[in-house]
């Protein structure tokens, strides 16, 4: 009998178009959210996820068959996909939303990602998704829920806040070092698995895309889908009542003695 060839690794990396990390966040005049009429870029946590996927390919060579990036957002979100493609991903999937549509909630995003994975599995190519690598949170809403929800919907292993990742393709396991309170833990996950990356991922400081790779990315395929194509409902189930900026800090004062300090604390009701 001929030995069975180990199945190659297919990696899916969800990315999000966010307000750029260097932009000062301001509440919009309606106090319904933040002002989005500013510069946008890829969520930094997702940049690390893309970098880690590319570095996995560099380490595992031909054992990684494909790296696909996926995003949900308006037409401008395609720029985020092109950035990920220039970093080394092979193809993209854009779940396009109307420009006026509110940002989808984590559960809606997780359901859309599950639908993408199922669509790839049952499609013409029959592509199984072995590993999902994504940022642990987005810097615009800081919810940090999508990865865990996706793993729950898929019934897959999960490891959050990953700082190191090693994959044994033949054994179909991923060894993940995760950040926890007071230290770190090492998890062994059976594939398929969902991994969320932390900013402290020591191996994956995102690379800058070179000009030749940016030009090549323009020729890489991006499949456009809608929520209707996937059979998912992205309508919000939560209502944002009001968003306000934190109160401005009041300057401190100097005291001449401990007694005066205690007196001021009592006057402040402390």
Short mmCIF file of C-alpha atoms in Angstrom, two decimals, residues 6-135:
data_model
loop_
_atom_site.label_atom_id
_atom_site.label_comp_id
_atom_site.label_asym_id
_atom_site.label_seq_id
_atom_site.Cartn_x
_atom_site.Cartn_y
_atom_site.Cartn_z
CA UNK A 6 -0.95 14.30 4.54
CA UNK A 7 -3.51 16.95 3.67
CA UNK A 8 -1.96 20.40 3.22
CA UNK A 9 -2.86 23.34 5.42
CA UNK A 10 -5.49 25.88 4.34
CA UNK A 11 -5.42 29.05 6.45
CA UNK A 12 -8.17 31.67 6.68
CA UNK A 13 -7.35 35.11 8.09
CA UNK A 14 -10.24 37.52 8.81
CA UNK A 15 -9.18 41.18 8.71
CA UNK A 16 -11.01 44.39 9.55
CA UNK A 17 -10.79 47.96 8.24
CA UNK A 18 -10.57 50.22 11.29
CA UNK A 19 -9.86 53.81 12.15
CA UNK A 20 -6.08 54.12 11.93
CA UNK A 21 -4.31 53.51 15.23
CA UNK A 22 -2.55 56.92 15.04
CA UNK A 23 -5.82 58.87 14.71
CA UNK A 24 -7.28 60.50 17.81
CA UNK A 25 -10.70 58.96 18.35
CA UNK A 26 -13.59 61.42 18.64
CA UNK A 27 -17.31 60.89 19.25
CA UNK A 28 -19.54 61.90 16.34
CA UNK A 29 -21.93 64.87 16.77
CA UNK A 30 -24.95 62.53 17.04
CA UNK A 31 -23.27 60.69 19.96
CA UNK A 32 -24.14 57.37 18.34
CA UNK A 33 -20.55 56.21 17.87
CA UNK A 34 -17.14 57.44 16.81
CA UNK A 35 -16.36 59.77 13.92
CA UNK A 36 -15.40 57.57 10.97
CA UNK A 37 -14.57 60.36 8.49
CA UNK A 38 -10.87 59.87 9.18
CA UNK A 39 -7.99 57.75 7.92
CA UNK A 40 -8.55 53.97 8.06
CA UNK A 41 -6.15 51.04 7.93
CA UNK A 42 -6.00 47.36 8.82
CA UNK A 43 -6.67 46.51 12.45
CA UNK A 44 -3.19 46.06 14.04
CA UNK A 45 -4.15 42.76 15.67
CA UNK A 46 -5.20 41.46 12.25
CA UNK A 47 -1.91 42.62 10.72
CA UNK A 48 -0.16 40.33 13.19
CA UNK A 49 -2.50 37.47 12.19
CA UNK A 50 -1.64 37.94 8.50
CA UNK A 51 2.07 38.11 9.32
CA UNK A 52 1.87 34.93 11.41
CA UNK A 53 0.09 33.09 8.58
CA UNK A 54 2.79 34.16 6.10
CA UNK A 55 5.56 33.17 8.50
CA UNK A 56 3.93 29.79 9.01
CA UNK A 57 4.23 29.26 5.27
CA UNK A 58 7.87 30.34 5.37
CA UNK A 59 8.56 27.79 8.11
CA UNK A 60 6.39 24.95 6.81
CA UNK A 61 7.15 25.54 3.11
CA UNK A 62 4.90 23.49 0.80
CA UNK A 63 2.82 22.12 3.66
CA UNK A 64 0.76 25.34 3.59
CA UNK A 65 -1.48 25.15 0.54
CA UNK A 66 -3.31 28.47 0.75
CA UNK A 67 -3.70 31.66 2.78
CA UNK A 68 -7.04 33.38 2.21
CA UNK A 69 -8.01 36.72 3.77
CA UNK A 70 -11.63 37.74 4.30
CA UNK A 71 -13.26 40.99 5.36
CA UNK A 72 -16.72 42.45 5.89
CA UNK A 73 -17.24 46.06 5.00
CA UNK A 74 -18.02 48.69 2.36
CA UNK A 75 -16.25 48.93 -0.98
CA UNK A 76 -13.28 50.72 0.62
CA UNK A 77 -12.56 47.60 2.69
CA UNK A 78 -11.08 46.07 -0.47
CA UNK A 79 -8.01 48.23 0.22
CA UNK A 80 -7.48 46.30 3.45
CA UNK A 81 -7.63 43.02 1.53
CA UNK A 82 -5.07 44.33 -0.99
CA UNK A 83 -2.73 45.21 1.88
CA UNK A 84 -3.00 41.66 3.24
CA UNK A 85 -2.43 40.24 -0.25
CA UNK A 86 0.68 42.39 -0.62
CA UNK A 87 1.96 40.97 2.68
CA UNK A 88 1.78 37.46 1.24
CA UNK A 89 -1.78 36.10 1.26
CA UNK A 90 -2.93 34.29 -1.89
CA UNK A 91 -6.54 35.40 -2.36
CA UNK A 92 -9.28 37.42 -0.72
CA UNK A 93 -12.99 37.29 -0.01
CA UNK A 94 -14.91 40.55 0.37
CA UNK A 95 -18.35 40.37 1.99
CA UNK A 96 -19.50 43.75 0.78
CA UNK A 97 -21.82 45.89 2.90
CA UNK A 98 -23.59 49.13 1.95
CA UNK A 99 -21.64 52.28 2.76
CA UNK A 100 -24.38 53.41 5.14
CA UNK A 101 -24.69 50.07 6.95
CA UNK A 102 -23.66 50.02 10.61
CA UNK A 103 -20.69 47.89 11.58
CA UNK A 104 -21.84 44.28 12.11
CA UNK A 105 -21.80 42.88 15.62
CA UNK A 106 -19.40 40.08 16.66
CA UNK A 107 -22.02 37.33 16.46
CA UNK A 108 -23.05 38.43 12.98
CA UNK A 109 -19.41 38.46 11.87
CA UNK A 110 -18.84 35.00 13.36
CA UNK A 111 -21.89 33.63 11.54
CA UNK A 112 -20.70 35.17 8.27
CA UNK A 113 -17.25 33.63 8.72
CA UNK A 114 -18.82 30.25 9.46
CA UNK A 115 -20.87 30.57 6.27
CA UNK A 116 -17.71 31.39 4.29
CA UNK A 117 -15.99 28.30 5.69
CA UNK A 118 -18.98 26.11 4.83
CA UNK A 119 -19.20 27.63 1.35
CA UNK A 120 -15.54 26.83 0.72
CA UNK A 121 -15.99 23.28 1.99
CA UNK A 122 -19.03 22.50 -0.12
CA UNK A 123 -17.90 24.44 -3.20
CA UNK A 124 -16.34 23.14 -6.39
CA UNK A 125 -12.85 22.94 -4.91
CA UNK A 126 -13.98 21.34 -1.66
CA UNK A 127 -11.51 23.43 0.36
CA UNK A 128 -11.38 22.57 4.05
CA UNK A 129 -10.33 25.36 6.40
CA UNK A 130 -7.79 23.91 8.81
CA UNK A 131 -6.74 27.02 10.70
CA UNK A 132 -8.31 30.41 11.31
CA UNK A 133 -5.87 33.05 12.55
CA UNK A 134 -7.37 36.41 13.51
CA UNK A 135 -6.74 39.36 15.78
#
